[in-house]
């Protein structure tokens, strides 16, 4: 026989459970929400671009494997440190602030691109990764120590697992203009 649980009991249990695991949070301004959202988008986009780059340049399985090793090790060590250290976030939301996971993943991706394909492609990736770190500070998820540690961790692990790829004369990037607007031209030689 199945008994119905009253909505009052469900509400009470939910309230007790929620209060055990909730932390006080500060409301974000519209600017802080923008930075948080754009950082959240970039933390998914940078690894996707890094992985896609191995297919664009027909890098073979070695590049894909190297990126996978650096990304998986970055995520594992980042979360291990978060669980081990238990540092409270600046907004009081939780106890997993150190190091910044968004930043470590973004810098692992940027470092992979730079190490594998050179500074020509790594510089824009590092700029985007730097913005992700900035966005985490602006969203009050991390302080500068969390972000710097994430950047060092992600970059270091990518350098351990990634070997340079020879792009000789395959890809040429050059600046240009189209209707008085600056452009960036990519030429790939097969």
PDB file of C-alpha atoms in Angstrom:
ATOM      1  CA  UNK A   1       0.000   0.000   0.000  1.00  0.00           C
ATOM      2  CA  UNK A   2       1.389   3.376  -1.038  1.00  0.00           C
ATOM      3  CA  UNK A   3       0.877   6.313   1.279  1.00  0.00           C
ATOM      4  CA  UNK A   4       0.861   9.876   0.078  1.00  0.00           C
ATOM      5  CA  UNK A   5       3.260  12.269   1.694  1.00  0.00           C
ATOM      6  CA  UNK A   6       1.692  15.598   2.479  1.00  0.00           C
ATOM      7  CA  UNK A   7       3.036  18.699   0.715  1.00  0.00           C
ATOM      8  CA  UNK A   8       3.807  20.211   4.124  1.00  0.00           C
ATOM      9  CA  UNK A   9       6.168  17.334   4.937  1.00  0.00           C
ATOM     10  CA  UNK A  10       7.881  17.633   1.544  1.00  0.00           C
ATOM     11  CA  UNK A  11       8.261  21.396   1.968  1.00  0.00           C
ATOM     12  CA  UNK A  12       9.670  20.991   5.487  1.00  0.00           C
ATOM     13  CA  UNK A  13      12.181  18.340   4.391  1.00  0.00           C
ATOM     14  CA  UNK A  14      13.206  20.463   1.404  1.00  0.00           C
ATOM     15  CA  UNK A  15      13.690  23.536   3.626  1.00  0.00           C
ATOM     16  CA  UNK A  16      15.789  21.599   6.154  1.00  0.00           C
ATOM     17  CA  UNK A  17      17.906  19.971   3.435  1.00  0.00           C
ATOM     18  CA  UNK A  18      18.411  23.248   1.565  1.00  0.00           C
ATOM     19  CA  UNK A  19      19.400  25.166   4.673  1.00  0.00           C
ATOM     20  CA  UNK A  20      22.061  22.583   5.531  1.00  0.00           C
ATOM     21  CA  UNK A  21      23.927  23.154   2.278  1.00  0.00           C
ATOM     22  CA  UNK A  22      23.210  26.752   1.360  1.00  0.00           C
ATOM     23  CA  UNK A  23      25.568  29.629   1.858  1.00  0.00           C
ATOM     24  CA  UNK A  24      24.756  33.318   1.778  1.00  0.00           C
ATOM     25  CA  UNK A  25      25.217  34.812  -1.665  1.00  0.00           C
ATOM     26  CA  UNK A  26      25.479  38.385  -2.835  1.00  0.00           C
ATOM     27  CA  UNK A  27      23.310  39.497  -5.745  1.00  0.00           C
ATOM     28  CA  UNK A  28      25.340  40.341  -8.869  1.00  0.00           C
ATOM     29  CA  UNK A  29      25.023  43.607 -10.767  1.00  0.00           C
ATOM     30  CA  UNK A  30      24.209  43.475 -14.486  1.00  0.00           C
ATOM     31  CA  UNK A  31      27.883  44.048 -15.339  1.00  0.00           C
ATOM     32  CA  UNK A  32      28.966  41.215 -13.031  1.00  0.00           C
ATOM     33  CA  UNK A  33      26.305  38.929 -14.540  1.00  0.00           C
ATOM     34  CA  UNK A  34      27.610  39.745 -18.026  1.00  0.00           C
ATOM     35  CA  UNK A  35      31.181  38.849 -17.046  1.00  0.00           C
ATOM     36  CA  UNK A  36      30.025  35.662 -15.313  1.00  0.00           C
ATOM     37  CA  UNK A  37      28.006  34.537 -18.329  1.00  0.00           C
ATOM     38  CA  UNK A  38      30.710  35.362 -20.864  1.00  0.00           C
ATOM     39  CA  UNK A  39      33.308  33.542 -18.734  1.00  0.00           C
ATOM     40  CA  UNK A  40      30.991  30.527 -18.516  1.00  0.00           C
ATOM     41  CA  UNK A  41      30.652  30.498 -22.311  1.00  0.00           C
ATOM     42  CA  UNK A  42      34.394  30.823 -22.906  1.00  0.00           C
ATOM     43  CA  UNK A  43      35.263  28.012 -20.484  1.00  0.00           C
ATOM     44  CA  UNK A  44      33.373  25.676 -22.813  1.00  0.00           C
ATOM     45  CA  UNK A  45      34.485  27.330 -26.035  1.00  0.00           C
ATOM     46  CA  UNK A  46      38.254  27.265 -25.408  1.00  0.00           C
ATOM     47  CA  UNK A  47      38.507  23.479 -24.910  1.00  0.00           C
ATOM     48  CA  UNK A  48      36.230  22.974 -27.927  1.00  0.00           C
ATOM     49  CA  UNK A  49      38.514  25.163 -30.053  1.00  0.00           C
ATOM     50  CA  UNK A  50      41.593  23.359 -28.785  1.00  0.00           C
ATOM     51  CA  UNK A  51      40.175  19.970 -29.642  1.00  0.00           C
ATOM     52  CA  UNK A  52      38.880  21.189 -33.003  1.00  0.00           C
ATOM     53  CA  UNK A  53      42.320  22.570 -33.859  1.00  0.00           C
ATOM     54  CA  UNK A  54      43.732  19.048 -33.846  1.00  0.00           C
ATOM     55  CA  UNK A  55      41.272  18.120 -36.602  1.00  0.00           C
ATOM     56  CA  UNK A  56      41.642  21.346 -38.616  1.00  0.00           C
ATOM     57  CA  UNK A  57      45.404  20.910 -38.923  1.00  0.00           C
ATOM     58  CA  UNK A  58      45.078  17.148 -39.388  1.00  0.00           C
ATOM     59  CA  UNK A  59      47.190  16.755 -36.318  1.00  0.00           C
ATOM     60  CA  UNK A  60      46.252  13.107 -35.979  1.00  0.00           C
ATOM     61  CA  UNK A  61      45.548  11.274 -32.785  1.00  0.00           C
ATOM     62  CA  UNK A  62      48.677  12.539 -31.046  1.00  0.00           C
ATOM     63  CA  UNK A  63      47.363  16.086 -30.709  1.00  0.00           C
ATOM     64  CA  UNK A  64      43.940  14.917 -29.603  1.00  0.00           C
ATOM     65  CA  UNK A  65      45.476  12.572 -27.049  1.00  0.00           C
ATOM     66  CA  UNK A  66      47.845  15.236 -25.733  1.00  0.00           C
ATOM     67  CA  UNK A  67      44.999  17.715 -25.292  1.00  0.00           C
ATOM     68  CA  UNK A  68      42.815  15.094 -23.629  1.00  0.00           C
ATOM     69  CA  UNK A  69      45.589  14.159 -21.197  1.00  0.00           C
ATOM     70  CA  UNK A  70      46.261  17.773 -20.263  1.00  0.00           C
ATOM     71  CA  UNK A  71      42.566  18.620 -19.861  1.00  0.00           C
ATOM     72  CA  UNK A  72      41.661  15.529 -17.826  1.00  0.00           C
ATOM     73  CA  UNK A  73      44.674  15.943 -15.532  1.00  0.00           C
ATOM     74  CA  UNK A  74      43.877  19.658 -15.101  1.00  0.00           C
ATOM     75  CA  UNK A  75      40.279  18.918 -14.110  1.00  0.00           C
ATOM     76  CA  UNK A  76      41.268  16.081 -11.770  1.00  0.00           C
ATOM     77  CA  UNK A  77      43.968  18.028  -9.938  1.00  0.00           C
ATOM     78  CA  UNK A  78      41.846  21.190  -9.776  1.00  0.00           C
ATOM     79  CA  UNK A  79      38.924  19.362  -8.160  1.00  0.00           C
ATOM     80  CA  UNK A  80      41.241  17.406  -5.887  1.00  0.00           C
ATOM     81  CA  UNK A  81      42.696  20.678  -4.612  1.00  0.00           C
ATOM     82  CA  UNK A  82      39.235  22.219  -4.233  1.00  0.00           C
ATOM     83  CA  UNK A  83      38.111  19.305  -2.057  1.00  0.00           C
ATOM     84  CA  UNK A  84      41.351  19.232  -0.100  1.00  0.00           C
ATOM     85  CA  UNK A  85      41.701  22.958   0.615  1.00  0.00           C
ATOM     86  CA  UNK A  86      38.044  23.979   1.279  1.00  0.00           C
ATOM     87  CA  UNK A  87      38.543  27.711   0.746  1.00  0.00           C
ATOM     88  CA  UNK A  88      35.363  29.793   0.879  1.00  0.00           C
ATOM     89  CA  UNK A  89      34.395  31.729  -2.242  1.00  0.00           C
ATOM     90  CA  UNK A  90      34.375  35.537  -1.993  1.00  0.00           C
ATOM     91  CA  UNK A  91      30.577  35.536  -2.410  1.00  0.00           C
ATOM     92  CA  UNK A  92      30.168  32.994   0.421  1.00  0.00           C
ATOM     93  CA  UNK A  93      28.452  30.509  -1.901  1.00  0.00           C
ATOM     94  CA  UNK A  94      30.551  27.411  -1.195  1.00  0.00           C
ATOM     95  CA  UNK A  95      33.860  26.048   0.061  1.00  0.00           C
ATOM     96  CA  UNK A  96      35.519  25.180  -3.249  1.00  0.00           C
ATOM     97  CA  UNK A  97      37.197  28.394  -4.309  1.00  0.00           C
ATOM     98  CA  UNK A  98      40.859  27.350  -4.640  1.00  0.00           C
ATOM     99  CA  UNK A  99      41.986  27.028  -7.410  1.00  0.00           C
ATOM    100  CA  UNK A 100      39.682  28.474 -10.073  1.00  0.00           C
ATOM    101  CA  UNK A 101      38.436  25.621 -12.251  1.00  0.00           C
ATOM    102  CA  UNK A 102      37.243  27.910 -15.040  1.00  0.00           C
ATOM    103  CA  UNK A 103      40.672  29.518 -15.164  1.00  0.00           C
ATOM    104  CA  UNK A 104      42.645  26.259 -15.024  1.00  0.00           C
ATOM    105  CA  UNK A 105      40.584  24.743 -17.861  1.00  0.00           C
ATOM    106  CA  UNK A 106      40.861  27.902 -19.977  1.00  0.00           C
ATOM    107  CA  UNK A 107      44.611  28.201 -19.487  1.00  0.00           C
ATOM    108  CA  UNK A 108      45.118  24.481 -20.152  1.00  0.00           C
ATOM    109  CA  UNK A 109      43.344  24.997 -23.479  1.00  0.00           C
ATOM    110  CA  UNK A 110      45.269  28.166 -24.341  1.00  0.00           C
ATOM    111  CA  UNK A 111      48.602  26.607 -23.374  1.00  0.00           C
ATOM    112  CA  UNK A 112      47.833  23.571 -25.534  1.00  0.00           C
ATOM    113  CA  UNK A 113      47.201  25.795 -28.565  1.00  0.00           C
ATOM    114  CA  UNK A 114      50.324  27.874 -27.897  1.00  0.00           C
ATOM    115  CA  UNK A 115      52.619  24.927 -27.199  1.00  0.00           C
ATOM    116  CA  UNK A 116      51.306  22.804 -30.052  1.00  0.00           C
ATOM    117  CA  UNK A 117      50.895  25.446 -32.774  1.00  0.00           C
ATOM    118  CA  UNK A 118      52.949  28.446 -31.616  1.00  0.00           C
ATOM    119  CA  UNK A 119      52.512  31.914 -30.156  1.00  0.00           C
ATOM    120  CA  UNK A 120      50.783  33.126 -33.301  1.00  0.00           C
ATOM    121  CA  UNK A 121      47.713  31.125 -32.277  1.00  0.00           C
ATOM    122  CA  UNK A 122      48.402  30.950 -28.570  1.00  0.00           C
ATOM    123  CA  UNK A 123      48.357  34.699 -27.918  1.00  0.00           C
ATOM    124  CA  UNK A 124      44.639  35.187 -28.720  1.00  0.00           C
ATOM    125  CA  UNK A 125      43.845  32.020 -26.756  1.00  0.00           C
ATOM    126  CA  UNK A 126      45.766  33.331 -23.736  1.00  0.00           C
ATOM    127  CA  UNK A 127      43.907  36.659 -23.981  1.00  0.00           C
ATOM    128  CA  UNK A 128      40.571  34.804 -23.873  1.00  0.00           C
ATOM    129  CA  UNK A 129      41.777  32.642 -20.976  1.00  0.00           C
ATOM    130  CA  UNK A 130      42.908  35.764 -19.130  1.00  0.00           C
ATOM    131  CA  UNK A 131      39.452  37.222 -19.602  1.00  0.00           C
ATOM    132  CA  UNK A 132      37.924  34.060 -18.113  1.00  0.00           C
ATOM    133  CA  UNK A 133      40.068  34.578 -15.009  1.00  0.00           C
ATOM    134  CA  UNK A 134      39.041  38.232 -14.871  1.00  0.00           C
ATOM    135  CA  UNK A 135      35.380  37.241 -15.233  1.00  0.00           C
ATOM    136  CA  UNK A 136      35.644  34.912 -12.227  1.00  0.00           C
ATOM    137  CA  UNK A 137      36.927  37.759 -10.065  1.00  0.00           C
ATOM    138  CA  UNK A 138      34.257  40.161 -11.355  1.00  0.00           C
ATOM    139  CA  UNK A 139      31.527  37.562 -10.677  1.00  0.00           C
ATOM    140  CA  UNK A 140      32.830  37.262  -7.092  1.00  0.00           C
ATOM    141  CA  UNK A 141      33.472  33.545  -7.519  1.00  0.00           C
ATOM    142  CA  UNK A 142      37.235  33.804  -6.905  1.00  0.00           C
ATOM    143  CA  UNK A 143      39.934  36.135  -5.722  1.00  0.00           C
ATOM    144  CA  UNK A 144      43.201  36.813  -7.553  1.00  0.00           C
ATOM    145  CA  UNK A 145      45.086  34.003  -5.749  1.00  0.00           C
ATOM    146  CA  UNK A 146      42.516  31.429  -6.939  1.00  0.00           C
ATOM    147  CA  UNK A 147      42.770  32.688 -10.515  1.00  0.00           C
ATOM    148  CA  UNK A 148      46.587  32.841 -10.562  1.00  0.00           C
ATOM    149  CA  UNK A 149      46.793  29.300  -9.157  1.00  0.00           C
ATOM    150  CA  UNK A 150      44.328  28.061 -11.796  1.00  0.00           C
ATOM    151  CA  UNK A 151      46.338  29.727 -14.573  1.00  0.00           C
ATOM    152  CA  UNK A 152      49.617  28.214 -13.361  1.00  0.00           C
ATOM    153  CA  UNK A 153      48.072  24.774 -12.916  1.00  0.00           C
ATOM    154  CA  UNK A 154      46.408  24.691 -16.354  1.00  0.00           C
ATOM    155  CA  UNK A 155      49.422  26.074 -18.189  1.00  0.00           C
ATOM    156  CA  UNK A 156      51.877  23.800 -16.399  1.00  0.00           C
ATOM    157  CA  UNK A 157      49.932  20.614 -17.069  1.00  0.00           C
ATOM    158  CA  UNK A 158      49.501  21.458 -20.751  1.00  0.00           C
ATOM    159  CA  UNK A 159      53.239  22.047 -21.025  1.00  0.00           C
ATOM    160  CA  UNK A 160      53.872  18.641 -19.472  1.00  0.00           C
ATOM    161  CA  UNK A 161      51.624  16.745 -21.908  1.00  0.00           C
ATOM    162  CA  UNK A 162      51.895  18.801 -25.124  1.00  0.00           C
ATOM    163  CA  UNK A 163      54.638  18.599 -27.737  1.00  0.00           C
ATOM    164  CA  UNK A 164      55.037  21.153 -30.575  1.00  0.00           C
ATOM    165  CA  UNK A 165      53.502  20.347 -33.966  1.00  0.00           C
ATOM    166  CA  UNK A 166      55.293  21.320 -37.166  1.00  0.00           C
ATOM    167  CA  UNK A 167      53.053  23.675 -39.134  1.00  0.00           C
ATOM    168  CA  UNK A 168      55.736  24.657 -41.667  1.00  0.00           C
ATOM    169  CA  UNK A 169      54.144  26.593 -44.483  1.00  0.00           C
ATOM    170  CA  UNK A 170      50.738  24.988 -43.882  1.00  0.00           C
ATOM    171  CA  UNK A 171      49.034  27.918 -42.201  1.00  0.00           C
ATOM    172  CA  UNK A 172      49.725  31.573 -42.835  1.00  0.00           C
ATOM    173  CA  UNK A 173      48.021  34.318 -40.847  1.00  0.00           C
ATOM    174  CA  UNK A 174      48.187  37.851 -42.201  1.00  0.00           C
ATOM    175  CA  UNK A 175      46.471  41.127 -41.390  1.00  0.00           C
ATOM    176  CA  UNK A 176      44.469  42.925 -44.051  1.00  0.00           C
ATOM    177  CA  UNK A 177      41.604  45.285 -44.766  1.00  0.00           C
ATOM    178  CA  UNK A 178      38.162  44.752 -46.304  1.00  0.00           C
ATOM    179  CA  UNK A 179      36.021  47.852 -46.940  1.00  0.00           C
ATOM    180  CA  UNK A 180      38.237  49.865 -44.573  1.00  0.00           C
ATOM    181  CA  UNK A 181      37.705  47.306 -41.798  1.00  0.00           C
ATOM    182  CA  UNK A 182      40.694  45.442 -40.351  1.00  0.00           C
ATOM    183  CA  UNK A 183      40.660  41.703 -41.016  1.00  0.00           C
ATOM    184  CA  UNK A 184      42.721  38.659 -40.142  1.00  0.00           C
ATOM    185  CA  UNK A 185      43.353  36.320 -43.094  1.00  0.00           C
ATOM    186  CA  UNK A 186      44.007  32.605 -42.612  1.00  0.00           C
ATOM    187  CA  UNK A 187      45.503  30.642 -45.515  1.00  0.00           C
ATOM    188  CA  UNK A 188      45.912  26.873 -45.299  1.00  0.00           C
ATOM    189  CA  UNK A 189      48.097  24.994 -47.802  1.00  0.00           C
ATOM    190  CA  UNK A 190      47.212  21.350 -48.461  1.00  0.00           C
TER     191      UNK A 190
END
